Coordinates of C-alpha atoms in Angstrom, one line a residue:
X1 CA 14.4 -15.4 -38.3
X2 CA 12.8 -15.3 -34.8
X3 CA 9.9 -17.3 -33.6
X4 CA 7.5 -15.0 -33.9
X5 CA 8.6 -14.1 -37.5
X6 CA 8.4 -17.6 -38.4
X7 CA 5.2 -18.2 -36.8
X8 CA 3.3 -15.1 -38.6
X9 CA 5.4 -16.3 -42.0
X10 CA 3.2 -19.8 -41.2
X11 CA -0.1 -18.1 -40.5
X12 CA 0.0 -16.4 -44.2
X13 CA 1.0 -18.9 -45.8
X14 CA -1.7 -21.4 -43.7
X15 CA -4.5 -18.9 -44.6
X16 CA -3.3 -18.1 -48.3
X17 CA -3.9 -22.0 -48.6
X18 CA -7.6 -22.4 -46.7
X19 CA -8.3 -18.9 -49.2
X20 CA -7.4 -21.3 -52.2
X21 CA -8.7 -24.5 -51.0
X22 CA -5.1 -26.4 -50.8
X23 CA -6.6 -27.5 -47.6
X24 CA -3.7 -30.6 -47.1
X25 CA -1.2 -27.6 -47.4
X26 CA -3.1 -25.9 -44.8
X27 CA -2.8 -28.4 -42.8
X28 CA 1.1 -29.3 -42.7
X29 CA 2.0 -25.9 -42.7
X30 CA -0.4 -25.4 -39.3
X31 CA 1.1 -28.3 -37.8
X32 CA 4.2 -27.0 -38.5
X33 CA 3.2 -24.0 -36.1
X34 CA 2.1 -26.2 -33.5
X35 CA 5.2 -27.6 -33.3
X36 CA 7.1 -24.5 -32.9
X37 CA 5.5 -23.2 -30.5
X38 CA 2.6 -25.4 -29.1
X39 CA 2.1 -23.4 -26.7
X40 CA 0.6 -20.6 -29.1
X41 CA -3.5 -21.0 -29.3
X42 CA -3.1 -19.5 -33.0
X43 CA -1.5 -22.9 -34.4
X44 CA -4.0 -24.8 -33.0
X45 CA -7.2 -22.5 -34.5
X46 CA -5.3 -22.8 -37.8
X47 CA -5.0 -26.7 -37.8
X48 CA -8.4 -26.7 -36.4
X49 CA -9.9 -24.6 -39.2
X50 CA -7.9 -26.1 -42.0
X51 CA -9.0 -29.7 -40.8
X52 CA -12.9 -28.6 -40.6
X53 CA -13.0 -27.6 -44.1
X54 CA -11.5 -30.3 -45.3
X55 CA -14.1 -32.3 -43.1
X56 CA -12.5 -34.1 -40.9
X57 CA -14.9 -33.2 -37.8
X58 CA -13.9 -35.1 -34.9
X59 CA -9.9 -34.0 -35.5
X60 CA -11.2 -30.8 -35.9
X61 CA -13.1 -30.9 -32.9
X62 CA -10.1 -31.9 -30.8
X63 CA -7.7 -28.9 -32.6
X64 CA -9.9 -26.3 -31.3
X65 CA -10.7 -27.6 -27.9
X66 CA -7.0 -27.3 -27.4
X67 CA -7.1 -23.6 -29.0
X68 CA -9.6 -22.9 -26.2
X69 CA -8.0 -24.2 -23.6
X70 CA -5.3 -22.4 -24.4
X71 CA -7.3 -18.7 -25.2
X72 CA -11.0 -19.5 -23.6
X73 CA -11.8 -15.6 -24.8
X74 CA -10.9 -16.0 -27.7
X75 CA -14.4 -15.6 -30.1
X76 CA -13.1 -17.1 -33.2
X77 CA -12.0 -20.9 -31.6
X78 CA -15.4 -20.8 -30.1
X79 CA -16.8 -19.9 -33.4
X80 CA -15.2 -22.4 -35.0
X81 CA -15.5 -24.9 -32.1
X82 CA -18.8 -24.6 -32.3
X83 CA -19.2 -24.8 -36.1
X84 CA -17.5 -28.5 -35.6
X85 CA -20.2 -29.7 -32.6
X86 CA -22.7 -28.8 -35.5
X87 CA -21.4 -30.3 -38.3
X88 CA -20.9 -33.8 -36.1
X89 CA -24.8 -33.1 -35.2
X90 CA -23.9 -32.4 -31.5
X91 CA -26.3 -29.2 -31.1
X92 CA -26.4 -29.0 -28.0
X93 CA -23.0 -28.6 -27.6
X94 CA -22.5 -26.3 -30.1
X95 CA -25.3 -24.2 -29.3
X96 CA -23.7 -24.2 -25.6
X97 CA -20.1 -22.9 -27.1
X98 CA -22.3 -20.7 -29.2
X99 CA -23.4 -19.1 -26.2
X100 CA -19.9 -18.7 -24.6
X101 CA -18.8 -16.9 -27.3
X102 CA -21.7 -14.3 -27.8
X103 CA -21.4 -13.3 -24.0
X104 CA -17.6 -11.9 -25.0
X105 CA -19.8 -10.0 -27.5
X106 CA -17.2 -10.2 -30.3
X107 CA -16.2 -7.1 -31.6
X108 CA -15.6 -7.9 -35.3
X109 CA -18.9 -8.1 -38.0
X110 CA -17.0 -11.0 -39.5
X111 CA -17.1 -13.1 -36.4
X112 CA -20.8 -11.5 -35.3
X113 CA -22.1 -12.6 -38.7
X114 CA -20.9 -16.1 -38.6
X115 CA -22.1 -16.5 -35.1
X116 CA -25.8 -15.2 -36.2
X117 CA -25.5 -17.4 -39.2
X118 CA -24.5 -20.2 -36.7
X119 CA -27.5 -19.6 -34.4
X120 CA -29.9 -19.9 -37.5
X121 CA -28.8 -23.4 -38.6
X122 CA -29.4 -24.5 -35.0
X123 CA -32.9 -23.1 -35.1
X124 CA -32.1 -20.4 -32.1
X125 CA -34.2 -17.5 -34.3
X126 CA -34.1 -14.7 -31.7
X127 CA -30.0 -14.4 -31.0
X128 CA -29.2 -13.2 -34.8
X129 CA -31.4 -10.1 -34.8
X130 CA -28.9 -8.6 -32.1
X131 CA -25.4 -10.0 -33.3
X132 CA -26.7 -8.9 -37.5
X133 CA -27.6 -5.4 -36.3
X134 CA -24.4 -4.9 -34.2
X135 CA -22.3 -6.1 -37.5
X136 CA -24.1 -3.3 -39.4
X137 CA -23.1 -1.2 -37.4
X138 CA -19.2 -1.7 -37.9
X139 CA -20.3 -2.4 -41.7
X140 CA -23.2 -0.4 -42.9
X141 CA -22.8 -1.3 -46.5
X142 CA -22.4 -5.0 -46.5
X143 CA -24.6 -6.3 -48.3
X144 CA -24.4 -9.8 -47.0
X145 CA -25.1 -8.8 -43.4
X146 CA -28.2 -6.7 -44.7
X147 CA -29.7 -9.8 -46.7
X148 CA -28.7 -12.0 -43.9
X149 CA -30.4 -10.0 -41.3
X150 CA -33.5 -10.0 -43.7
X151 CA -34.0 -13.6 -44.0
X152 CA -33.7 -14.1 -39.8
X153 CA -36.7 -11.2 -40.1
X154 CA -38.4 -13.5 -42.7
X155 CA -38.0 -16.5 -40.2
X156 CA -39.3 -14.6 -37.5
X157 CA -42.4 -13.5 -39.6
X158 CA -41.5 -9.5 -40.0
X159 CA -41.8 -9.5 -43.4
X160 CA -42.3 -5.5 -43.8
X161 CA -38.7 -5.3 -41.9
X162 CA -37.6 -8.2 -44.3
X163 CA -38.8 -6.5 -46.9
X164 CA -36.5 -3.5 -46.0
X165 CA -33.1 -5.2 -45.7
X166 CA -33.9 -6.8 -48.8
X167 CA -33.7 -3.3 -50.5
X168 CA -31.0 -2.8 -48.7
X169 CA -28.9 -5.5 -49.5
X170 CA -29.6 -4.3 -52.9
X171 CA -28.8 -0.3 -52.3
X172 CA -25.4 -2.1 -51.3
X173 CA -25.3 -4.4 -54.3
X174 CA -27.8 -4.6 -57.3
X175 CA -26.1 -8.0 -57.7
X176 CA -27.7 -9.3 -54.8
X177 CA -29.4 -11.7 -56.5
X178 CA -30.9 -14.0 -53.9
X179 CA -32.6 -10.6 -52.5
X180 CA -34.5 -10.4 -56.0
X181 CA -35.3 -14.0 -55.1
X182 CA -36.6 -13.7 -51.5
X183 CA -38.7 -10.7 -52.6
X184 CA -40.4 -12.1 -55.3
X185 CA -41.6 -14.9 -53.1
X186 CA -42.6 -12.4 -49.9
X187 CA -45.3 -10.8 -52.1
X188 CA -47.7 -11.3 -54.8
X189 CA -46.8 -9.5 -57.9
X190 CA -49.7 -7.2 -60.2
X191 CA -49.2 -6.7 -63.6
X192 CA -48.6 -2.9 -62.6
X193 CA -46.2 -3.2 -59.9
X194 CA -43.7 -5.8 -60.0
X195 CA -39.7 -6.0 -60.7
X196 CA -39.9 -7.9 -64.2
X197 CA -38.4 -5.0 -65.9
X198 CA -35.8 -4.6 -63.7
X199 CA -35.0 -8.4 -63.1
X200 CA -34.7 -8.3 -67.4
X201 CA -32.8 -5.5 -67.5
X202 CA -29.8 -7.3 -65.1
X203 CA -30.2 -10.7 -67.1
X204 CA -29.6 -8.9 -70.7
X205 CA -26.2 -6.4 -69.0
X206 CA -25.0 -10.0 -68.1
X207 CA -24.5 -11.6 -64.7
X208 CA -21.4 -13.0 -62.7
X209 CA -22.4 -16.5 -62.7
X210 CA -24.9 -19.1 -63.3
X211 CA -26.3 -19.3 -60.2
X212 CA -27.1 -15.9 -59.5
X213 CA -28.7 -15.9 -63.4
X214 CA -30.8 -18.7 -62.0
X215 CA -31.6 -17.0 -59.5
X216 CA -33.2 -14.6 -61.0
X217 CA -34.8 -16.4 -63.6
X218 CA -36.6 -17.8 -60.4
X219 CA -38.0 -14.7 -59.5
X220 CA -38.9 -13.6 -62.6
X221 CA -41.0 -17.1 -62.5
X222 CA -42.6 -16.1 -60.0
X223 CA -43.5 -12.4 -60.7
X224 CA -44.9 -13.7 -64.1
X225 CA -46.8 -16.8 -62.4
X226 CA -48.5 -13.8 -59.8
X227 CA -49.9 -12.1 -62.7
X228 CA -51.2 -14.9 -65.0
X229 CA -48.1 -15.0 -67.2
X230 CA -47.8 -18.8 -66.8
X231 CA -46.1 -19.6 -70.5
X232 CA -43.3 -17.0 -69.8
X233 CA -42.9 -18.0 -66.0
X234 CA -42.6 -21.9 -67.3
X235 CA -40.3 -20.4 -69.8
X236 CA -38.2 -19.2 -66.9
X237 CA -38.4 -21.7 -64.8
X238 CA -37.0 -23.8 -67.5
X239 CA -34.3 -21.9 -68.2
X240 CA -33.3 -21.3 -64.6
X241 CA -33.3 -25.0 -64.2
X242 CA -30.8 -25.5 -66.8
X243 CA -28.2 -23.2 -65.1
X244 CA -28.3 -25.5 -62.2
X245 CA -28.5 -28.5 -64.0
X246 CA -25.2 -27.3 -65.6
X247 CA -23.9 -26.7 -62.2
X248 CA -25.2 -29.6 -60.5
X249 CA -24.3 -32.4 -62.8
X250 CA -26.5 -34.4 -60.9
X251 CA -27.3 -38.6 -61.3
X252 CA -31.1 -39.3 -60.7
X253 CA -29.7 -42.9 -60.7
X254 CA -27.3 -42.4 -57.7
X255 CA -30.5 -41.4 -55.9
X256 CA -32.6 -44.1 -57.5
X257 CA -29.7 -46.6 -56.5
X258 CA -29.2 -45.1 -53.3
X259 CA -32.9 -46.0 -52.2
X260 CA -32.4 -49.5 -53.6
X261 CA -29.8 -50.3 -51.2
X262 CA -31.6 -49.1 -48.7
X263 CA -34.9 -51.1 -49.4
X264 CA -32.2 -54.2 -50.0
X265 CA -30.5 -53.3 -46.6
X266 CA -33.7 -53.2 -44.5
X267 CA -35.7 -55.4 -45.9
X268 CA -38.4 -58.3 -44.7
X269 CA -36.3 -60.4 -44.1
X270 CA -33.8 -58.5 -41.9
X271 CA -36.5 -56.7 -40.3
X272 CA -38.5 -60.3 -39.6
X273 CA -34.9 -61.0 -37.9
X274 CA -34.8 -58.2 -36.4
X275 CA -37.7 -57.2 -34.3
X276 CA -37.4 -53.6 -33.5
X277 CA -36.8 -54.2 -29.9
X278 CA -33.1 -52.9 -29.2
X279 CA -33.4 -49.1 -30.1
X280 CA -33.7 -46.8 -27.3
X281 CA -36.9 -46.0 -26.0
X282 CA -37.9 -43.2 -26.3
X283 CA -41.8 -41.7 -27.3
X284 CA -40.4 -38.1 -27.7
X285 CA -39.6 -38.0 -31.5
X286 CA -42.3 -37.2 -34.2
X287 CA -40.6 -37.3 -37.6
X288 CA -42.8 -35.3 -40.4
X289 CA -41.4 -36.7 -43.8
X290 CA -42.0 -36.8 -47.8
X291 CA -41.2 -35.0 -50.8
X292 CA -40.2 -31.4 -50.5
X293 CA -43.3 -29.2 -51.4
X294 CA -45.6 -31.6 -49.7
X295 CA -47.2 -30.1 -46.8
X296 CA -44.6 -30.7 -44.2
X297 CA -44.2 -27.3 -42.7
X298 CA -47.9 -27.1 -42.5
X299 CA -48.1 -30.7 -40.2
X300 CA -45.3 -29.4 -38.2
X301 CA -47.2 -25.8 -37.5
X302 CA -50.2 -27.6 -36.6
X303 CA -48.5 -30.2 -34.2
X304 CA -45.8 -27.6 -33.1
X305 CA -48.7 -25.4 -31.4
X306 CA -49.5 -27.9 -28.9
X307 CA -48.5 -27.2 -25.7
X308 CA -46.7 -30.7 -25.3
X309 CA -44.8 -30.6 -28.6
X310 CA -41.9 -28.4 -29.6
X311 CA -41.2 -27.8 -33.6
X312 CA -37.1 -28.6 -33.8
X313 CA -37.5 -27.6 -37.3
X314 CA -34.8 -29.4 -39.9
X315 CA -32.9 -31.3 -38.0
X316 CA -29.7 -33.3 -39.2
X317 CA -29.4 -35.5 -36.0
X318 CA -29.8 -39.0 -37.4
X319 CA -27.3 -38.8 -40.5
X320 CA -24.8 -36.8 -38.2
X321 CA -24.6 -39.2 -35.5
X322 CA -24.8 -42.2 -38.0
X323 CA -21.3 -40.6 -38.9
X324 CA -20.1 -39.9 -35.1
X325 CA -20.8 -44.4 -34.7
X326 CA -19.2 -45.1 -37.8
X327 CA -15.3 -44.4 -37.7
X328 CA -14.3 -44.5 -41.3
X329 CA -17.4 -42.8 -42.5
X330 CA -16.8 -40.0 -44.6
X331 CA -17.7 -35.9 -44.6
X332 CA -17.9 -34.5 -47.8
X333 CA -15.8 -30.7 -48.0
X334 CA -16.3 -28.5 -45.5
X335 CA -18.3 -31.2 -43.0
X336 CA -20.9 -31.6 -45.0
X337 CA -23.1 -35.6 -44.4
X338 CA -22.0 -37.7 -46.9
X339 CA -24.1 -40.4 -47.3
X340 CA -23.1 -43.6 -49.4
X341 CA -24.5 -47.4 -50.5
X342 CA -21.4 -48.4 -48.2
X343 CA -22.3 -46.5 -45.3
X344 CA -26.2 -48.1 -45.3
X345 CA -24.3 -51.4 -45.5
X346 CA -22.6 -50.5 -42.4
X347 CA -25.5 -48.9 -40.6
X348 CA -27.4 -52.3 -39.8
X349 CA -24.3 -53.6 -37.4
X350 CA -24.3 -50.3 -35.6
X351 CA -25.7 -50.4 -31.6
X352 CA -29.3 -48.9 -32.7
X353 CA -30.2 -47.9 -28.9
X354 CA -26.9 -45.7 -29.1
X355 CA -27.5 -44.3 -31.9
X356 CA -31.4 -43.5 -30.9
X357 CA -29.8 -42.4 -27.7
X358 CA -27.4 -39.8 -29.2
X359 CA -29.9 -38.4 -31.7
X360 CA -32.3 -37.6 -28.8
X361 CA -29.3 -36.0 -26.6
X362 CA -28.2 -33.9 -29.6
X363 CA -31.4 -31.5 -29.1
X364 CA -31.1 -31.3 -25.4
X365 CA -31.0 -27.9 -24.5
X366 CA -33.6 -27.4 -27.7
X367 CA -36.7 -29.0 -27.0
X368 CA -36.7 -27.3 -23.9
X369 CA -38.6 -29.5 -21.5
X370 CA -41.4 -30.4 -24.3
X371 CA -42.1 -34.2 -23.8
X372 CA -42.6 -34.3 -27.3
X373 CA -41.0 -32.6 -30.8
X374 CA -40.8 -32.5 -34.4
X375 CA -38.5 -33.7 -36.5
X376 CA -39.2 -31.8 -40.0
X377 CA -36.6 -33.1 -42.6
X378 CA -38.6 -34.2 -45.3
X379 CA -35.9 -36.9 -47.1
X380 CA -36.3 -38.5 -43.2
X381 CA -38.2 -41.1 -45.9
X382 CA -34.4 -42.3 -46.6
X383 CA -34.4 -43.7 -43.3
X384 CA -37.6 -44.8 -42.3
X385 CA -36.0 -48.6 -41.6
X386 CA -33.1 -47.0 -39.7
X387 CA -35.4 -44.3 -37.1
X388 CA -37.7 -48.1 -36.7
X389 CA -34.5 -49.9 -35.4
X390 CA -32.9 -46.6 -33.4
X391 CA -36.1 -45.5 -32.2
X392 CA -39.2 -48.2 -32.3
X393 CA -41.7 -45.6 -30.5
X394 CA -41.0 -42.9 -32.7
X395 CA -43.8 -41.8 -34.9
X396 CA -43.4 -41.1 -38.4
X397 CA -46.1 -39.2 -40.2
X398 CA -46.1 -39.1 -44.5
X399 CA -47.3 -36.2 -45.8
X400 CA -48.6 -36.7 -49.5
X401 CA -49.7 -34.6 -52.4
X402 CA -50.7 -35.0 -55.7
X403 CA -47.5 -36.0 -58.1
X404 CA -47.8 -33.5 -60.5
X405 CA -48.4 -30.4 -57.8
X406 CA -45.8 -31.7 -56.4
X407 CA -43.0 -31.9 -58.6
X408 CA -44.4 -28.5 -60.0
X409 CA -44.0 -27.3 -56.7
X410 CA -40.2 -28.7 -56.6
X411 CA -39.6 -27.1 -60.0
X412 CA -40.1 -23.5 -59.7
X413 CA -38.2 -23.5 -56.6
X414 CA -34.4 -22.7 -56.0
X415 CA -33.4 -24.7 -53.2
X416 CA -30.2 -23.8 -50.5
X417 CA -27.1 -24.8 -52.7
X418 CA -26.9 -29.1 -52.4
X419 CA -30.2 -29.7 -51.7
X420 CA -33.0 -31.3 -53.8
X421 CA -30.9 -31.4 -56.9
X422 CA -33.5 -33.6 -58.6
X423 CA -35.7 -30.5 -58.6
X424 CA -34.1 -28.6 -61.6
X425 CA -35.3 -31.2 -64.3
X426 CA -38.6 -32.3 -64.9
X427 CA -37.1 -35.6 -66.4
X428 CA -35.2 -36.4 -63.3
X429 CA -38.4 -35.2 -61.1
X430 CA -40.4 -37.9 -62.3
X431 CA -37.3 -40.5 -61.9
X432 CA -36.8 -39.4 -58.5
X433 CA -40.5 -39.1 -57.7
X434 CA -40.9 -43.0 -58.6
X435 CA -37.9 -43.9 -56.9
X436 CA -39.5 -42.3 -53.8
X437 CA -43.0 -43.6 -54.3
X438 CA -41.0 -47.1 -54.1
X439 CA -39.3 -47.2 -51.8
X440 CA -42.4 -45.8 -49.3
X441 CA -44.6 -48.9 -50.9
X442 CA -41.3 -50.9 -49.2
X443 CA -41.4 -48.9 -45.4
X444 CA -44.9 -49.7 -45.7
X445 CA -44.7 -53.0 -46.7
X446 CA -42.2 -53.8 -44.3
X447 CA -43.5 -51.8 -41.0
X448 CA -47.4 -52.2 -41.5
X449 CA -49.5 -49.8 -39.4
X450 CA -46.6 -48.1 -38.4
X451 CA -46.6 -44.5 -40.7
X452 CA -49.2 -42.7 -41.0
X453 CA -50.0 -41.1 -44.6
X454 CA -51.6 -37.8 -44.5
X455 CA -53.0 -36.2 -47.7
X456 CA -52.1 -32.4 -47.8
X457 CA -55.6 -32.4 -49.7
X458 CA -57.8 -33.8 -47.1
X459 CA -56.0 -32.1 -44.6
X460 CA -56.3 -28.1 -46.3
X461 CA -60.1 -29.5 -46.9
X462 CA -60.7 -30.9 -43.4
X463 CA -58.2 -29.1 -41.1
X464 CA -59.9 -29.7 -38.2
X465 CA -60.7 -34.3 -39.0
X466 CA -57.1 -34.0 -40.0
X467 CA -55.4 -32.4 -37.2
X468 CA -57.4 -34.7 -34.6
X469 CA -56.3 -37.7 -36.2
X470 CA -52.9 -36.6 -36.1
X471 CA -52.5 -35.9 -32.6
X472 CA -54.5 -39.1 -32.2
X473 CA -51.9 -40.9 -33.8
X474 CA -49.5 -39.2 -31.5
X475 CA -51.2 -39.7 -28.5
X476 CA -51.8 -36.2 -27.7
X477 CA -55.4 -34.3 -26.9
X478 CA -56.5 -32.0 -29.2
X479 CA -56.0 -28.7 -28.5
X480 CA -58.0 -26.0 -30.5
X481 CA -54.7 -24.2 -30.6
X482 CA -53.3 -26.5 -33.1
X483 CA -56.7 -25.5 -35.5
X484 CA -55.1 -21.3 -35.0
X485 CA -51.5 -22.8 -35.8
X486 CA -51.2 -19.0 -37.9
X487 CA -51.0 -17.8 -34.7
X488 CA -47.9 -19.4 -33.3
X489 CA -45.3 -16.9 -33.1
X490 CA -42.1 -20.1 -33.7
X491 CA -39.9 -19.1 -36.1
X492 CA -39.8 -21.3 -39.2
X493 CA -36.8 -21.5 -42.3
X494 CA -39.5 -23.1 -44.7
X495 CA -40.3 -21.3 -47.8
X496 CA -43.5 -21.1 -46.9
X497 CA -42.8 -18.8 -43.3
X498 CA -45.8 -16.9 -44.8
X499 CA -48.2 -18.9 -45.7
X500 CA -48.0 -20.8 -42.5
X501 CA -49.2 -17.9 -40.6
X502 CA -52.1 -17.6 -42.6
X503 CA -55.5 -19.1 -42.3
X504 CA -55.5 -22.4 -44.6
X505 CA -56.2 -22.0 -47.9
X506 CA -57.1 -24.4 -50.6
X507 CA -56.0 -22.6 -53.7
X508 CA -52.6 -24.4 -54.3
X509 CA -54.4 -27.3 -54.8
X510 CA -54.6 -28.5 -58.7
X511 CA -52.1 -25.5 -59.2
X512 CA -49.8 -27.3 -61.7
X513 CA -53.1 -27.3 -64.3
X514 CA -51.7 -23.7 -65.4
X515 CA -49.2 -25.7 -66.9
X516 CA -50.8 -28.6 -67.9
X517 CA -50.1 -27.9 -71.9
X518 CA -46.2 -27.6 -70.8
X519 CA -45.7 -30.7 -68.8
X520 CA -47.7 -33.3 -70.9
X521 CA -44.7 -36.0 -71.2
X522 CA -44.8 -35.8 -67.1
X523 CA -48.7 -36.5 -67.3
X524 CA -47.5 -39.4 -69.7
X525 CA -45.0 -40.8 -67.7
X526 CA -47.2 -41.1 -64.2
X527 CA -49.8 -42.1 -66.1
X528 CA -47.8 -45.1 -67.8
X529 CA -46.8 -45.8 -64.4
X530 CA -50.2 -46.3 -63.0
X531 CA -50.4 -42.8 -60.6
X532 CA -52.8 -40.7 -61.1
X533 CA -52.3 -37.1 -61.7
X534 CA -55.8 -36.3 -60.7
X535 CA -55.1 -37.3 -57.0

């Protein structure tokens, strides 16, 4: 057998194994190639992309670099090199390789897809429009290109063009669910035009899986909740969060431990010991935390249309580079942030200025030139002890709502796949929402002054008090922009893209009283707790 033979003999069997998930396999077998011929860019791409998904970043990282400096045109090493920069929270980076590889225009709708799906994560909105549409043109009838191009619409705030790869992802596949998903929650559903029927009919044929049956069951929620059908929307809620719940086999007390250790890790005593005087010094961050469902989109669209402040969105920074300081800190499949008790332990002997320095250079090239930006990851909360030590002048703002709408809010959503699992049981709601409540008494206890609490009920009642105190608290002027925040054209992934480009409204306020009669053991359990539900 020649070399060549041998080496496409390895390259089946290498991507027969990623395929199947024997990802060690992978691995050996791709090494194997780069020892025969190590001069061949395909071995190195192999070992590269066998070594990402089994989440080793950093080696990862290195694999591909050496596939590109092998093969610089070749789209798929800078695809995946660029999908490891990301994963290790180095956007800037990525976003630049990102941009090498879309100039060579790649000419397969695999590739183009991934790339546009690649651009979305790192909050560059615009990019995917062009590289989605040129995909559909190689592949008319892919559904997942379609859908894909319909949530970047969404983003961008076309929601009648959203609306129309929707359909069209299902014209391509009725068993699109998600798009039954995203439709129901870009309109508001009448009793006389609505997709119940429809949405029923697919549930009772049978569907592939659990999670696409939940997904549905989600938008049949909703469609019911539009008209006034609140018992049968609860009903489906409830049985959607089952699915996932089945699924999931989530721990509410890995969470509820989790935030233990950190309250134990930073706590008065260390941060007495510890005055937050070593981080780097930077005034740029604005982190915008709380529960999911809480208001936070809305804080950031109102701060985000000031002229000095640029909305990063999401953003992953501080976890990621907490892994790049930490050797042996793990990545969980595929290079997704694994967080652990250990790894909090491990966090307080870290170099804090580095680690404040790297999270602010991982958005360089994003925040382009703004002297200030949001950070929008709600569970930021986690951290609150870790962004005071990294970055002392940051400011953290803590949006609030009442309990119950909240964890209403949180269960009749369907979340991306991994996040918010506590959402899918009203039983581990309440556990996580006390947990939570906790563990802010401690950040407050422990930094006092330092956050500031904002009510998303005061706020949607006194937009314009609110806003002021804000950017007060920010340092910042007002501008009356930041009262017309509807108006800013910045994309945004948050469920709530629509409503944010609306005028406030107050009607979501008190919302989970539709379901009062349904949720009494939850009204019990806050109430035995000493939170009120009417606040």
């Amino acid at each position: 057998m020649t070399q060549a033979q041998t080496a496409e003999q390895l390259e089946r069997i290498v991507n027969d194994a990623i395929q199947h998930g024997r990802f060690d396999a992978a691995i050996a077998q791709s090494r194997e190639l780069t020892e025969i011929d190590p001069g061949n860019p395909l071995g190195w791409f192999l070992l590269g992309r066998a070594t990402r998904l089994s989440g080793e970043l950093k080696k990862a990282s290195a694999f591909q670099e050496k596939a590109v400096s092998l093969d610089a045109g070749n789209t798929q090493s800078l695809l995946e090199l660029a999908s490891c920069y990301f994963g290790r929270g180095l956007s800037a980076k990525s976003l630049e390789v990102l941009d090498r590889m879309e100039k060579l225009e790649p000419d397969d709708a695999t590739t183009s897809g991934r790339a546009a799906m690649l651009y979305n994560r790192l909050g560059e909105h615009s990019k995917p429009l062009a590289l989605f549409q040129n995909a559909l043109i190689k592949e008319p009838n892919t559904a997942g290109l379609h859908f894909n191009l319909a949530e970047t619409l969404r983003f961008n705030g076309e929601f009648g063009k959203a609306d129309a790869e929707y359909n069209a992802a299902l014209r391509c596949d009725e068993h699109c669910y998600e798009a039954y998903y995203e439709l129901a929650n870009l309109h508001t559903y009448t009793r006389e035009t609505n997709h119940t029927r429809k949405i029923e009919t697919l549930l009772n044929s049978g569907v592939r899986s659990r999670r696409g049956a939940a997904k549905l069951l989600y938008a049949l929620a909703k469609e019911y909740e539009d008209f006034g059908e609140h018992k049968r929307a609860f009903i489906n809620m409830v049985r959607a969060g089952e699915l996932l719940a089945q699924i999931n086999k989530y721990d509410v007390k890995a969470d509820a431990g989790f935030f233990k250790e950190m309250s134990d890790t930073y706590s008065k005593e260390y941060v007495d010991a510890n005055a937050v005087t070593g981080g780097f010094e930077s005034q740029t961050p604005i982190f915008i935390t709380g529960m999911p469902r809480t208001g936070t989109t809305l804080v950031e669209r109102i701060l985000g249309s000031h002229s000095k402040v640029y909305p990063v969105g999401e953003h992953l920074g501080l976890v990621t580079q907490l892994h790049e300081l930490i050797p042996e800190a793990e990545y969980a499949s595929g290079g997704l942030v694994f967080l652990s008790n250990n790894l909090i332990r491990q966090s307080i002997r870290l170099d804090h200025k580095q680690l404040g320095l790297k999270y602010i250079e991982s958005l360089h090239g994003r925040i382009k030139n703004h002297p200030y930006f949001t950070d929008k990851l709600p569970i930021n909360f986690y951290y609150i002890g870790l962004i005071r030590q990294a970055l002392p002048n940051a400011k953290i703002i803590h949006v609030t709502r009442n309990p119950m709408d909240t964890c209403i809010s949180n269960f009749k959503q369907y979340f991306t796949e991994g996040a918010y699992l506590f959402s899918y049981s009203l039983e581990d709601l309440s556990a996580y929402y006390m947990a939570y409540r906790r563990l802010m008494d401690h950040w407050h206890n422990v930094h006092p002054g330092v956050i500031l609490d904002v009510s998303y009920e005061d706020l949607v009642n006194d937009i314009e008090g609110e806003s002021k105190r804000m950017l007060n608290y920010c340092g910042l002027d007002f501008e009356p922009e930041c009262l017309r925040f509807y108006e800013n054209k910045t994309p945004t992934t948050s469920r709530s893209a629509r409503q944010v480009r609306e005028a406030v409204y107050t009607s979501s306020a008190s919302g989970w009283k539709r379901y009062e009669k349904y949720v009494r053991p939850l009204v019990a359990h806050f109430q035995a707790n000493g939170i009120p539900v009417d606040r």
